Amino acid sequence: GQSLEQPSEVTAVEGAIVQINCTYQTSGFYGLSWYQQHDGGAPTFLSYNALDGLEETGRFSSFLSRSDSYGYLLLQELQMKDSASYFCAVRSEGFQKLVFGTGTRLLVSP
Amino acid sequence: DGGITQSPKYLFRKEGQNVTLSCEQNLNHDAMYWYRQDPGQGLRLIYYSQIVNDFQKGDIAEGYSVSREKKESFPLTVTSAQKNPTAFYLCASTPSLAGGGDTQYFGPGTRLTVL
């Protein structure tokens, strides 16, 4: 089977840095993605890692270690609008069929 | 503007009735997907389609049916056989099933409540 584990909730204050971890167990692996979803809204793509290392996109960075089956999303200079759920997703087959984690709810306080 | 539209945003149905959720995209994407999301849960794949007139079951296809008669459209029918249909339904698309990157483009979702 395939499974992804993320913390259920993380809290932080404005301006801080927060890291959301994701560990996965899959039969195959092509890449790890991160999506953001505000309450009642649709998920939006944040980042994708196919190879080990860090990918940086503005205030958001994503890291992958294939040997450890582990990745994380790093959010810097947190803003109130970053309060949302964050999902990691794994592509385990040679096409874009994703398996999503259960999500991490990030609460940013003033 | 290109994007994915889902209608309606909210849908109420009586138990035992079939209901069809609409999903239309003008992104010229080949692949389309239907997900179900329950409160506090991740997205679970119901069905997906690689090309017109072809679709495959996802992880929770029981009680659902789809069609893909046009590239732009991928409607989902929630049948009376689905035991617990109340959920948030999300449609997504990608340029193709193969290739690099994992950007799935999502519609705004339909929240279905069965009374």
mmCIF file of C-alpha atoms in Angstrom, chain A residues 14 17 19 24-25 39 41 43-44 48 67 108:
data_model
loop_
_atom_site.group_PDB
_atom_site.id
_atom_site.type_symbol
_atom_site.label_atom_id
_atom_site.label_comp_id
_atom_site.label_asym_id
_atom_site.label_seq_id
_atom_site.Cartn_x
_atom_site.Cartn_y
_atom_site.Cartn_z
ATOM 1 C CA GLU A 14 3.611 36.151 12.028
ATOM 2 C CA ILE A 17 9.565 30.199 10.063
ATOM 3 C CA GLN A 19 8.574 23.469 8.701
ATOM 4 C CA TYR A 24 5.945 8.488 2.696
ATOM 5 C CA GLN A 25 5.815 4.798 1.901
ATOM 6 C CA ASP A 39 -10.825 26.695 4.093
ATOM 7 C CA GLY A 41 -11.269 26.541 -1.346
ATOM 8 C CA PRO A 43 -5.940 23.156 -3.516
ATOM 9 C CA THR A 44 -3.287 25.163 -5.323
ATOM 10 C CA TYR A 48 7.487 19.791 -6.687
ATOM 11 C CA SER A 67 16.840 7.755 0.642
ATOM 12 C CA VAL A 108 -0.634 31.779 12.020
#
